[in-house]
Every structure is written in structure tokens, then in C-alpha cells.
Short mmCIF file of C-alpha atoms in Angstrom, two decimals:
data_model
loop_
_atom_site.label_atom_id
_atom_site.label_comp_id
_atom_site.label_asym_id
_atom_site.label_seq_id
_atom_site.Cartn_x
_atom_site.Cartn_y
_atom_site.Cartn_z
CA MET A 1 0.00 0.08 -0.06
CA ASP A 2 1.42 3.43 -1.10
CA GLU A 3 1.71 6.36 1.24
CA LYS A 4 -1.35 8.06 0.00
CA ARG A 5 -3.56 5.05 0.36
CA LEU A 6 -2.16 4.47 3.71
CA GLU A 7 -3.05 7.97 4.80
CA LEU A 8 -6.59 7.70 3.45
CA ALA A 9 -7.09 4.34 5.26
CA LEU A 10 -5.91 5.80 8.62
CA GLU A 11 -8.12 8.91 8.05
CA ALA A 12 -11.03 6.74 7.37
CA ALA A 13 -10.45 4.91 10.85
CA GLY A 14 -10.26 8.23 12.64
CA LEU A 15 -6.41 7.99 12.99
CA GLY A 16 -3.58 10.44 12.08
CA GLN A 17 0.06 9.45 11.40
CA PHE A 18 3.27 11.05 12.51
CA GLU A 19 6.94 10.17 12.35
CA TRP A 20 10.09 11.26 14.02
CA ASP A 21 13.39 11.07 12.08
CA ALA A 22 16.13 10.94 14.74
CA ALA A 23 19.03 11.56 12.28
CA LYS A 24 17.42 14.76 10.92
CA ASP A 25 15.55 15.38 14.26
CA LEU A 26 12.41 16.18 12.39
CA LEU A 27 8.85 15.58 13.57
CA ILE A 28 6.65 14.89 10.45
CA ILE A 29 2.86 15.42 11.03
CA SER A 30 0.32 14.06 8.51
CA PRO A 31 -2.64 16.42 7.58
CA ALA A 32 -4.94 13.95 9.40
CA ALA A 33 -2.74 14.02 12.66
CA ALA A 34 -2.59 17.84 12.29
CA ALA A 35 -6.39 18.04 12.29
CA LEU A 36 -6.70 15.91 15.35
CA THR A 37 -4.01 17.59 17.38
CA GLY A 38 -3.78 21.17 16.11
CA MET A 39 -0.16 20.85 15.42
CA PRO A 40 1.15 22.09 12.03
CA ALA A 41 1.20 19.64 9.23
CA GLY A 42 4.50 18.64 7.58
CA PRO A 43 8.16 18.56 8.99
CA SER A 44 9.10 20.67 12.14
CA PRO A 45 12.01 20.58 14.53
CA GLY A 46 11.88 17.39 16.57
CA LEU A 47 13.60 18.57 19.66
CA GLY A 48 15.01 15.24 20.33
CA GLY A 49 11.73 13.44 19.82
CA LEU A 50 10.12 15.70 22.57
CA ALA A 51 8.54 18.30 20.21
CA TRP A 52 4.86 17.07 20.50
CA GLN A 53 5.12 16.76 24.43
CA ARG A 54 5.13 20.63 24.69
CA TRP A 55 1.38 20.42 24.24
CA VAL A 56 0.79 17.53 26.80
CA HIS A 57 -1.21 18.67 29.95
CA PRO A 58 1.26 19.22 32.65
CA GLU A 59 -0.43 16.79 35.02
CA ASP A 60 -0.04 13.95 32.44
CA LEU A 61 3.52 14.84 31.33
CA PRO A 62 5.43 12.89 33.89
CA GLN A 63 3.63 9.66 33.09
CA VAL A 64 3.85 10.20 29.30
CA GLU A 65 7.68 10.85 29.50
CA ALA A 66 8.25 7.90 31.79
CA VAL A 67 6.41 5.49 29.55
CA ARG A 68 8.10 6.82 26.39
CA ALA A 69 11.62 6.85 27.74
CA ASP A 70 11.24 3.27 29.04
CA CYS A 71 9.73 1.70 25.96
CA LEU A 72 12.00 3.49 23.37
CA HIS A 73 15.03 2.47 25.48
CA ARG A 74 14.19 -1.10 25.24
CA GLY A 75 12.96 -0.92 21.60
CA GLU A 76 9.38 -1.66 22.53
CA SER A 77 6.13 -0.26 21.09
CA PHE A 78 3.61 1.42 23.53
CA GLN A 79 0.35 3.14 23.75
CA ILE A 80 -0.84 5.78 26.06
CA ASP A 81 -3.86 8.13 26.75
CA PHE A 82 -3.33 11.76 27.93
CA ARG A 83 -4.75 15.26 27.76
CA GLN A 84 -3.44 17.73 25.32
CA THR A 85 -3.84 21.49 25.00
CA ARG A 86 -4.21 21.93 21.29
CA ALA A 87 -1.54 24.16 19.65
CA ASP A 88 -3.94 26.04 17.36
CA ASP A 89 -7.00 27.03 19.60
CA GLY A 90 -5.94 26.09 23.14
CA ARG A 91 -8.71 23.60 23.55
CA LEU A 92 -8.20 20.54 25.98
CA VAL A 93 -8.55 17.30 24.31
CA TRP A 94 -7.85 13.68 25.04
CA LEU A 95 -5.67 11.79 22.64
CA ARG A 96 -4.51 8.13 22.25
CA VAL A 97 -0.99 7.70 20.91
CA SER A 98 0.53 4.40 19.76
CA ILE A 99 4.21 4.54 18.96
CA ALA A 100 6.60 2.06 17.53
CA PRO A 101 10.41 2.63 17.67
CA ARG A 102 12.40 2.43 14.31
CA LEU A 103 15.83 0.82 14.78
CA GLY A 104 18.71 1.36 12.39
CA PRO A 105 21.17 -1.21 10.97
CA ASP A 106 23.37 -0.78 14.07
CA GLY A 107 20.52 -1.64 16.29
CA LYS A 108 20.28 1.91 17.64
CA LEU A 109 17.08 4.14 17.77
CA ALA A 110 16.77 5.73 14.35
CA GLY A 111 13.29 7.26 15.03
CA ALA A 112 9.75 6.32 15.58
CA VAL A 113 6.42 5.96 13.75
CA GLY A 114 3.02 6.38 15.28
CA VAL A 115 -0.71 6.97 15.06
CA VAL A 116 -2.90 9.34 17.07
CA SER A 117 -6.70 9.37 17.57
CA ASP A 118 -9.07 11.69 19.41
CA LEU A 119 -10.73 10.24 22.70
CA THR A 120 -12.34 13.45 23.80
CA SER A 121 -15.96 12.29 23.13
CA GLN A 122 -15.21 8.95 24.62
CA LYS A 123 -13.66 10.30 27.75
CA LEU A 124 -16.53 12.79 28.28
CA GLU A 125 -19.07 10.02 28.04
CA GLU A 126 -17.08 8.07 30.57
CA GLU A 127 -16.92 10.99 32.92
CA GLN A 128 -20.66 11.48 32.42
CA ARG A 129 -21.23 7.85 33.40
CA GLN A 130 -19.10 8.21 36.32
CA THR A 131 -20.91 11.27 37.50
CA LEU A 132 -24.28 9.56 36.97
CA MET A 133 -23.19 6.56 38.89
CA ALA A 134 -22.06 8.82 41.77
CA GLU A 135 -25.27 10.65 41.63
CA LEU A 136 -27.20 7.37 41.54
CA ASP A 137 -25.20 6.09 44.49
CA HIS A 138 -26.01 9.29 46.35
CA ARG A 139 -29.63 9.10 45.71
CA VAL A 140 -29.97 5.43 46.62
CA LYS A 141 -28.22 6.06 49.92
CA ASN A 142 -30.70 8.92 50.56
CA VAL A 143 -33.61 6.59 49.77
CA LEU A 144 -32.28 3.88 51.98
CA ALA A 145 -31.72 6.50 54.84
CA ALA A 146 -35.33 7.71 54.29
CA VAL A 147 -36.53 4.10 54.39
CA GLN A 148 -34.64 3.49 57.60
CA VAL A 149 -36.00 6.50 59.20
CA LEU A 150 -39.58 5.73 58.24
CA ALA A 151 -39.27 2.26 59.51
CA TYR A 152 -37.82 3.36 62.91
CA GLN A 153 -40.37 6.20 63.34
CA THR A 154 -43.24 4.26 62.38
CA ALA A 155 -42.35 1.37 64.66
CA LYS A 156 -41.91 3.81 67.65
CA ARG A 157 -45.40 4.98 67.20
CA THR A 158 -47.31 1.83 66.33
CA THR A 159 -48.66 -0.56 68.98
CA SER A 160 -49.18 -3.71 66.83
CA LEU A 161 -47.32 -5.55 64.04
CA ASP A 162 -50.24 -5.33 61.64
CA GLY A 163 -50.44 -1.71 62.30
CA PHE A 164 -46.74 -1.18 61.61
CA LEU A 165 -46.88 -3.27 58.36
CA GLN A 166 -49.88 -1.29 56.99
CA ASN A 167 -48.58 2.06 57.84
CA TYR A 168 -44.93 1.43 56.91
CA SER A 169 -45.77 -0.30 53.53
CA GLY A 170 -48.06 2.75 52.74
CA ARG A 171 -45.32 5.25 53.37
CA LEU A 172 -42.90 3.14 51.34
CA LYS A 173 -45.35 3.04 48.64
CA ALA A 174 -45.66 6.89 48.68
CA LEU A 175 -41.83 7.05 48.31
CA ALA A 176 -41.92 4.56 45.41
CA SER A 177 -44.68 6.52 43.62
CA ALA A 178 -42.72 9.73 43.71
CA ASN A 179 -39.52 7.97 42.71
CA GLU A 180 -41.49 6.56 39.69
CA LEU A 181 -42.55 10.05 38.62
CA LEU A 182 -39.06 11.38 39.18
CA THR A 183 -37.51 8.69 37.07
CA ALA A 184 -39.88 9.11 34.20
CA ALA A 185 -38.86 12.85 34.12
CA ARG A 186 -35.05 11.97 34.51
CA TRP A 187 -35.04 13.27 38.12
CA ARG A 188 -35.52 16.78 37.02
CA GLY A 189 -38.72 16.78 39.26
CA ALA A 190 -42.45 15.93 38.89
CA ALA A 191 -45.56 17.61 37.94
CA ILE A 192 -47.88 18.48 40.86
CA ASP A 193 -51.00 17.11 39.24
CA HIS A 194 -49.19 13.93 38.50
CA ILE A 195 -48.36 13.63 42.27
CA ALA A 196 -51.97 14.16 43.18
CA ALA A 197 -53.14 11.68 40.55
CA ALA A 198 -50.68 8.98 41.79
CA GLU A 199 -51.92 9.45 45.45
CA LEU A 200 -55.63 9.80 44.84
CA GLY A 201 -56.40 8.57 41.32
CA ALA A 202 -57.06 4.89 42.14
CA LEU A 203 -58.92 5.70 45.47
CA ALA A 204 -62.82 5.63 45.68
CA PRO A 205 -63.56 6.70 42.21
CA GLY A 206 -65.86 9.76 42.19
CA GLN A 207 -64.89 10.72 45.82
CA THR A 208 -61.65 12.59 44.96
CA SER A 209 -60.75 15.57 42.76
CA TRP A 210 -57.80 17.77 42.22
CA HIS A 211 -57.14 20.88 40.25
CA GLY A 212 -54.73 23.82 39.97
CA PRO A 213 -52.32 25.58 37.72
CA GLU A 214 -49.52 23.76 35.98
CA LEU A 215 -46.59 23.44 38.37
CA PHE A 216 -43.38 21.29 38.21
CA LEU A 217 -41.65 20.53 41.56
CA THR A 218 -38.11 19.77 42.52
CA PRO A 219 -37.31 16.19 43.50
CA ARG A 220 -37.09 17.15 47.21
CA ALA A 221 -40.49 18.93 47.06
CA ALA A 222 -42.06 16.03 45.08
CA ASN A 223 -41.10 13.37 47.60
CA ALA A 224 -42.19 15.61 50.51
CA LEU A 225 -45.62 16.21 48.89
CA SER A 226 -46.16 12.56 48.01
CA LEU A 227 -45.58 11.59 51.57
CA ALA A 228 -47.81 14.33 52.88
CA LEU A 229 -50.75 13.37 50.51
CA HIS A 230 -50.28 9.73 51.45
CA GLU A 231 -50.70 10.56 55.12
CA LEU A 232 -53.75 12.60 54.58
CA THR A 233 -55.19 9.92 52.15
CA THR A 234 -54.56 7.23 54.68
CA ASN A 235 -56.19 9.11 57.51
CA ALA A 236 -59.19 9.95 55.15
CA VAL A 237 -59.60 6.25 54.18
CA LYS A 238 -59.42 5.10 57.86
CA PHE A 239 -61.23 7.84 59.74
CA GLY A 240 -62.31 10.60 57.48
CA ALA A 241 -64.29 11.41 54.31
CA LEU A 242 -63.05 8.29 52.36
CA SER A 243 -64.17 5.94 55.06
CA VAL A 244 -67.88 6.37 53.85
CA GLU A 245 -69.43 6.41 50.48
CA THR A 246 -70.76 9.85 50.85
CA GLY A 247 -67.46 11.56 51.50
CA HIS A 248 -65.30 13.59 49.11
CA VAL A 249 -61.79 14.95 49.10
CA GLU A 250 -60.93 18.10 47.13
CA VAL A 251 -57.27 19.01 46.60
CA SER A 252 -56.52 22.42 44.99
CA TRP A 253 -53.42 24.44 44.70
CA THR A 254 -52.57 27.99 43.60
CA ARG A 255 -49.30 29.84 42.81
CA PRO A 256 -48.78 33.03 44.78
CA GLU A 257 -47.08 35.95 43.13
CA ALA A 258 -44.07 35.56 45.51
CA GLY A 259 -43.54 32.01 43.97
CA GLY A 260 -43.76 28.49 45.38
CA PHE A 261 -47.36 27.03 45.77
CA GLU A 262 -50.08 26.73 48.33
CA LEU A 263 -52.02 23.49 48.38
CA SER A 264 -55.46 22.86 50.19
CA TRP A 265 -56.89 19.57 51.29
CA LEU A 266 -60.65 19.69 52.05
CA GLU A 267 -62.73 16.75 53.25
CA SER A 268 -66.48 16.81 53.39
CA GLY A 269 -69.51 14.53 53.66
CA GLY A 270 -67.55 12.17 56.04
CA PRO A 271 -68.16 11.37 59.77
CA THR A 272 -67.87 14.15 62.42
CA VAL A 273 -64.09 14.85 63.10
CA ALA A 274 -62.54 15.38 66.40
CA THR A 275 -59.00 16.41 67.23
CA PRO A 276 -56.93 13.30 67.80
CA THR A 277 -55.91 12.60 71.35
CA ARG A 278 -52.67 10.95 70.29
CA ARG A 279 -50.06 12.23 67.95
CA GLY A 280 -48.65 9.62 65.55
CA PHE A 281 -45.80 9.79 63.25
CA GLY A 282 -48.16 10.89 60.36
CA SER A 283 -49.11 13.95 62.26
CA THR A 284 -45.37 14.69 63.03
CA LEU A 285 -44.39 14.17 59.38
CA LEU A 286 -47.09 16.52 58.16
CA GLU A 287 -46.63 19.37 60.62
CA GLN A 288 -42.82 19.35 60.98
CA VAL A 289 -41.09 17.39 58.18
CA THR A 290 -43.34 18.49 55.09
CA GLY A 291 -43.27 22.22 55.91
CA ARG A 292 -39.41 22.20 56.24
CA GLU A 293 -38.79 20.14 53.19
CA LEU A 294 -41.15 22.45 51.18
CA ASN A 295 -39.32 25.56 52.54
CA GLY A 296 -42.64 26.58 53.96
CA GLU A 297 -45.05 25.33 56.45
CA ALA A 298 -48.00 22.80 56.89
CA VAL A 299 -51.11 23.47 58.92
CA ILE A 300 -53.63 20.78 59.71
CA GLU A 301 -57.18 21.67 61.07
CA TYR A 302 -59.54 18.95 62.51
CA ARG A 303 -62.94 20.68 61.94
CA PRO A 304 -66.14 18.63 62.79
CA SER A 305 -67.16 18.90 59.15
CA GLY A 306 -63.84 17.37 57.87
CA VAL A 307 -60.09 17.53 57.99
CA ARG A 308 -58.59 20.71 56.30
CA ALA A 309 -54.92 20.94 55.55
CA ARG A 310 -52.91 23.79 53.95
CA LEU A 311 -49.39 23.17 52.63
CA ILE A 312 -47.33 26.32 51.79
CA ALA A 313 -44.13 25.92 49.67
CA GLY A 314 -41.48 28.37 49.22
CA PRO A 315 -40.06 29.28 45.60
CA ALA A 316 -37.33 26.82 45.87
CA ALA A 317 -39.93 24.00 45.74
CA VAL A 318 -40.78 24.93 42.09
CA ALA A 319 -38.61 23.93 39.22
CA PRO A 320 -38.59 24.86 35.49
CA ARG A 321 -41.06 22.50 33.65
CA PRO A 322 -39.33 20.37 30.90
CA GLU A 323 -40.56 20.55 27.33
CA SER A 324 -42.16 17.01 27.84
CA VAL A 325 -43.46 15.36 30.91
CA PRO A 326 -44.73 11.67 30.86
CA GLU A 327 -48.37 11.27 31.42
CA VAL A 328 -49.75 9.10 34.29
CA THR A 329 -52.63 6.80 34.21
CA PRO A 330 -53.52 5.88 37.86
CA SER A 331 -56.87 4.37 37.48
CA ARG A 332 -55.58 0.83 37.12
CA VAL A 333 -53.03 0.98 39.92
CA VAL A 334 -54.00 -0.80 43.10
CA GLU A 335 -53.22 1.26 46.13
CA THR A 336 -52.11 0.07 49.49
CA VAL A 337 -54.86 1.82 51.65
CA ALA A 338 -57.51 0.81 49.23
CA ALA A 339 -56.64 -2.73 49.10
CA ALA A 340 -56.17 -2.90 52.99
CA ARG A 341 -59.75 -1.97 53.73
CA ALA A 342 -60.83 -5.64 54.21
CA PRO A 343 -59.15 -8.99 54.12
CA ARG A 344 -59.82 -11.18 51.05
CA SER A 345 -60.24 -15.00 50.80
CA LEU A 346 -58.92 -16.94 48.05
CA LYS A 347 -59.96 -20.28 49.23
CA GLY A 348 -59.94 -22.93 46.44
CA SER A 349 -58.30 -20.73 43.93
CA ARG A 350 -55.23 -21.74 42.09
CA VAL A 351 -52.84 -18.88 41.55
CA LEU A 352 -49.71 -18.86 39.36
CA ILE A 353 -46.76 -16.71 40.76
CA VAL A 354 -44.19 -15.56 38.25
CA GLU A 355 -41.43 -13.43 39.89
CA ASP A 356 -37.65 -13.48 39.49
CA ALA A 357 -36.89 -12.16 42.92
CA VAL A 358 -36.68 -15.21 45.19
CA LEU A 359 -37.52 -13.36 48.40
CA LEU A 360 -40.51 -11.61 46.97
CA ALA A 361 -41.76 -14.84 45.35
CA LEU A 362 -41.48 -16.58 48.74
CA GLU A 363 -43.47 -13.75 50.48
CA LEU A 364 -46.12 -13.92 47.68
CA GLU A 365 -46.31 -17.72 48.04
CA THR A 366 -46.72 -17.36 51.86
CA GLY A 367 -49.28 -14.51 51.78
CA LEU A 368 -51.53 -16.02 49.08
CA SER A 369 -51.34 -19.53 50.76
CA GLU A 370 -52.45 -17.92 54.01
CA ALA A 371 -55.33 -16.24 52.10
CA GLY A 372 -56.37 -19.73 51.11
CA ALA A 373 -54.96 -20.00 47.59
CA GLU A 374 -53.26 -23.02 46.02
CA VAL A 375 -50.05 -21.59 44.69
CA VAL A 376 -48.72 -22.78 41.27
CA GLY A 377 -45.07 -22.27 41.09
CA PRO A 378 -43.38 -19.91 41.97
CA ALA A 379 -41.76 -19.57 38.62
CA TYR A 380 -38.52 -17.61 38.46
CA GLU A 381 -37.68 -17.80 34.91
CA LEU A 382 -39.64 -17.42 31.66
CA GLU A 383 -39.23 -21.12 30.65
CA GLU A 384 -40.39 -22.33 34.09
CA ALA A 385 -43.51 -20.05 33.81
CA MET A 386 -44.26 -21.34 30.28
CA ALA A 387 -43.87 -25.00 31.42
CA LEU A 388 -46.49 -24.40 34.15
CA LEU A 389 -49.28 -23.23 31.89
CA ASP A 390 -50.58 -26.52 31.18
CA ARG A 391 -51.75 -26.91 34.76
CA PRO A 392 -55.14 -25.70 35.97
CA ILE A 393 -54.82 -22.02 36.68
CA ASP A 394 -57.70 -19.63 37.98
CA ALA A 395 -55.35 -16.51 38.22
CA ALA A 396 -51.88 -15.27 37.97
CA VAL A 397 -49.55 -12.67 39.44
CA LEU A 398 -46.88 -11.67 36.99
CA ASP A 399 -43.61 -9.60 37.34
CA ALA A 400 -43.19 -7.67 34.05
CA ASN A 401 -39.48 -8.49 33.81
CA LEU A 402 -37.86 -11.92 34.37
CA ASN A 403 -34.07 -11.36 34.53
CA GLY A 404 -34.15 -9.13 31.61
CA ARG A 405 -36.72 -10.87 29.58
CA SER A 406 -40.34 -9.80 29.07
CA VAL A 407 -43.12 -11.72 30.67
CA THR A 408 -45.35 -10.96 27.64
CA PRO A 409 -45.40 -14.47 26.25
CA VAL A 410 -46.84 -15.80 29.64
CA ALA A 411 -49.38 -12.93 29.67
CA GLU A 412 -50.48 -13.62 26.02
CA ALA A 413 -50.93 -17.47 26.71
CA LEU A 414 -52.97 -16.59 29.77
CA ALA A 415 -55.03 -14.19 27.91
CA ARG A 416 -55.77 -16.74 25.22
CA ARG A 417 -57.18 -19.04 27.90
CA ASN A 418 -59.16 -16.19 29.53
CA VAL A 419 -57.26 -16.66 32.78
CA PRO A 420 -57.11 -13.17 34.53
CA PHE A 421 -53.88 -11.87 35.85
CA VAL A 422 -52.35 -8.87 37.67
CA PHE A 423 -48.94 -7.35 37.24
CA ALA A 424 -46.76 -6.83 40.45
CA THR A 425 -43.89 -4.94 38.97
CA GLY A 426 -41.21 -2.18 39.73
CA TYR A 427 -41.40 -0.91 36.14
CA GLY A 428 -43.21 2.42 35.96
CA GLU A 429 -45.14 2.59 32.58
CA THR A 430 -47.06 5.72 31.94
CA GLY A 431 -49.38 3.97 29.42
CA GLY A 432 -51.06 1.65 31.93
CA ALA A 433 -50.30 -2.12 32.31
CA PRO A 434 -47.05 -3.41 30.75
CA GLY A 435 -47.43 -4.62 27.07
CA GLY A 436 -50.68 -2.82 26.79
CA PHE A 437 -52.78 -5.51 28.55
CA GLU A 438 -55.96 -4.88 30.30
CA ALA A 439 -54.81 -5.82 33.68
CA PRO A 440 -54.48 -4.15 37.07
CA VAL A 441 -50.97 -3.12 38.20
CA ILE A 442 -49.44 -3.25 41.65
CA ARG A 443 -46.22 -1.14 41.89
CA LYS A 444 -43.39 -2.39 43.94
CA PRO A 445 -43.00 -2.18 46.92
CA TYR A 446 -46.30 -3.74 47.78
CA ASP A 447 -47.60 -5.90 50.67
CA VAL A 448 -49.27 -9.26 50.11
CA THR A 449 -52.73 -7.91 51.04
CA GLN A 450 -52.67 -5.71 47.92
CA VAL A 451 -51.98 -8.75 45.84
CA ALA A 452 -54.53 -10.93 47.56
CA ALA A 453 -57.26 -8.23 47.13
CA ALA A 454 -56.35 -7.70 43.38
CA VAL A 455 -56.58 -11.41 42.69
CA ALA A 456 -59.91 -11.65 44.63
CA ASP A 457 -61.13 -8.85 42.56
CA LEU A 458 -60.14 -10.55 39.42
CA LEU A 459 -61.80 -13.86 40.39
CA GLY A 460 -65.00 -12.05 41.70
CA ALA A 461 -65.35 -10.36 38.26
CA ARG A 462 -65.34 -13.53 36.21
#
């Protein structure tokens, strides 16, 4: 291959060629190498083979020089990545240089040839990945810390195990709901109407409403508001307006001229309300934590006609709204507090469990068995699930993803047999059930009472 064709081949591969002639002490840069490095094309003084090192970043120069001197002294080829300040415009770029020494007839170093490539984009992507991983690690630890505090504070203020499990799982669900919205918006925040829909949309159809101007909240404010609405909702389901069919909850919000927002919670049509004689963690969370997290305040009033709450958030709670925000469809999502209203019996029913997380599968098996169901499985892999489909099955609980593989083949087979199923999944899909199936969805984390209630509803509707 002649020199011109070699140059074209190297350029096509994103490489530039250079050569150092030791006898003439010349550094010869090809046009492609000049475009990559900003150094002048053609011959220039070699400075003993060190000419190009003038542009190496000072922090990288010691390593580059050590590798170069050692390998050339031993007559070995080498490759090294380093930062370079371009000679033409001063931009900082990443380069990868591969050099092979050229020995003369006497075995002494006569020069070197090499190729250079630009790694700037690759290095930037790597740095972004590392930054994202560090941010993810930070957020996971924050979530785990919040989960730990919720568990501790809920346990301190709960007198029974059943009460602890119900209260704690509900609060955990609220955190997961907020996290799902934040993830959909790439953690830039969440729309306030989506937060309200996620907490109220699946409860007592026709008994809840929410309205207000379009607002986008920061991740911190979104988490705080989700927990606050969950506490208010739980109280309304247990003791307030949502504990009877005639009750109603209206949530509205405004945006003051000074910024932030003011949200009002109003219950009506429920039983007569009295001020609680005992303060639980929910009250503490609402009155102390929520206000501080929103850079504002929270005021709760226990009026005889119904609970009223006012959540005031400072300007720092509101974030710029992205160009597009994923929509939410909460009507098919089974909520903890709704499912926990009454225990459900599954006596005599055969329920298939498909779940790749062994601990969750065992918990589902135990819970559904205690509810009276005959468990088929659990199946942890797609092939296991497909092999169980020839057995008698009345209903199924499906995880959406099995070790990276979609559960769709199982759902399709069940649908052909008119076997109802519920999705119990950690995947947040804004368009309803995974795969577009007409099936209820239980978002992880969940408790077994939710699953039992959903399966009972499916069997009761047949």
C-alpha cells in the first residue's frame, strides 16, 4: 500500500500518522494528525523526539515521559492516553497515541512512527457515566436512609405488628410513587398534578378531585408532597371522608405572586371529626417534616365537618418545567390503603406466581397461601412459567421482567385461555399495564394484602 492510500485508510479509521526522524531530528505530522492535534502539518523541529510533548497537559506529562523513555530505550512499542492542549486554539482534548520505535542497521534508535486518535468524546461520556453513577449512589443512599427513618419512626409510634406493616408499607409506597414520577422525568422533578393523581387517582372513584395551575416541583418537594398526600389520604380512608361512600376529598393549589405554591386539602361528607388525642408519626411528618422540606409550612385543622390542611411551599420548591413530561394513568393502579380495607379470601383458587426475585416470590407464596390459595409455582424464569401453563390456573400474579426478559409470552398465553392476571412490578409505565394488557398493576414495593385483594377482585369479576 502506497503512502497516499495508507493515509486515506488511517483517516477513514479516525487516525492520524506522524513520524520522528532521529538523524534529521524532524517531527513529520500528516494532515489527518494535524487536524486531530492542532499541530502544524509537515516537518518541524523534533527537539530530540520531544516536540509534541510541549502540548501535553502538565499533570499527564510525567507519566507520558516515563512510558516513552522506558519503551523507546528497550525498543518496544507502547500506547498511552493523555490530555493535550491543542496548539492552534488552546482547547483541551484527550488523545491516544500508539508509537513503534524504528531501529537502524546498528540496532540503535533511528526514530519512531505512530498514530494518534481523538478520545475526547469517549472520555466525556465516561466522565458523565461516572458522574451519573456517583449521583445514583448518592440518591440510593438517601432513599435507604429515608426508608430506615420511616421504619424506625413508624415502629416507635405503632402498637401492633399489623399496624406497623400497614403504615410502613403505605409510606414506602408513597416514596416509590414519587420515585417513579421522578425517574420518568429523569429526576428533574415531577408535575404536581401527577403527584396528586398518583396518590388519589385509584382511590374511591368519584370521591376525589384535584385541580390547579400547571406546576413542576423539584425532586425534594415532590417526595415531601407525595408523603404528605399519602398521610392525609390514609387518614381519610381510615377515619375521614373516604371511610364512607358519601365523603369527598378536594385538593386544589394556587401559585402566589411570590412564587412557590399553596395546596389545600378539604374533606367533606364524612363522619364528624374530632382532634386526635394521640399524635402519631403521620402528624409529626405532616406538621414538621413536610413544611421544612417544602421551605414553607404545613397547617392541619380537625374541623367537625372534615379535615382541612394547608401546605405552603417556598419558591425553591418549584422547578422549570421540561418540554415534555410523561403522562400518568393511575386508574388501574392498586393502592395500599384501598386494598387494606378488608381481608380477602382466595380459598380454593389456583394462583400462578411468576417472579424472578426469590424473596418476593416466597413472600407472595406465603401470603397467598395464608389467604387460602393453592399456589402454582413460583416460576422464576420465563421457561419455568411457560412450562406451568398446562396446569389448571384460575389467576396469575406476573412480574413484568424476568431477569431481563419480558413476561409478555406468559401474559399472552394466559389471555388466550381467559385466565385473569395482575402485574406486580417495579417498572413504571405511563401508558398503563405493561405490554398494553388490560390488567391491574401493583407497583413495587407492595404488601401481600394488595396482591390478595387484586386477585380476589379478578376472580370475583369472572
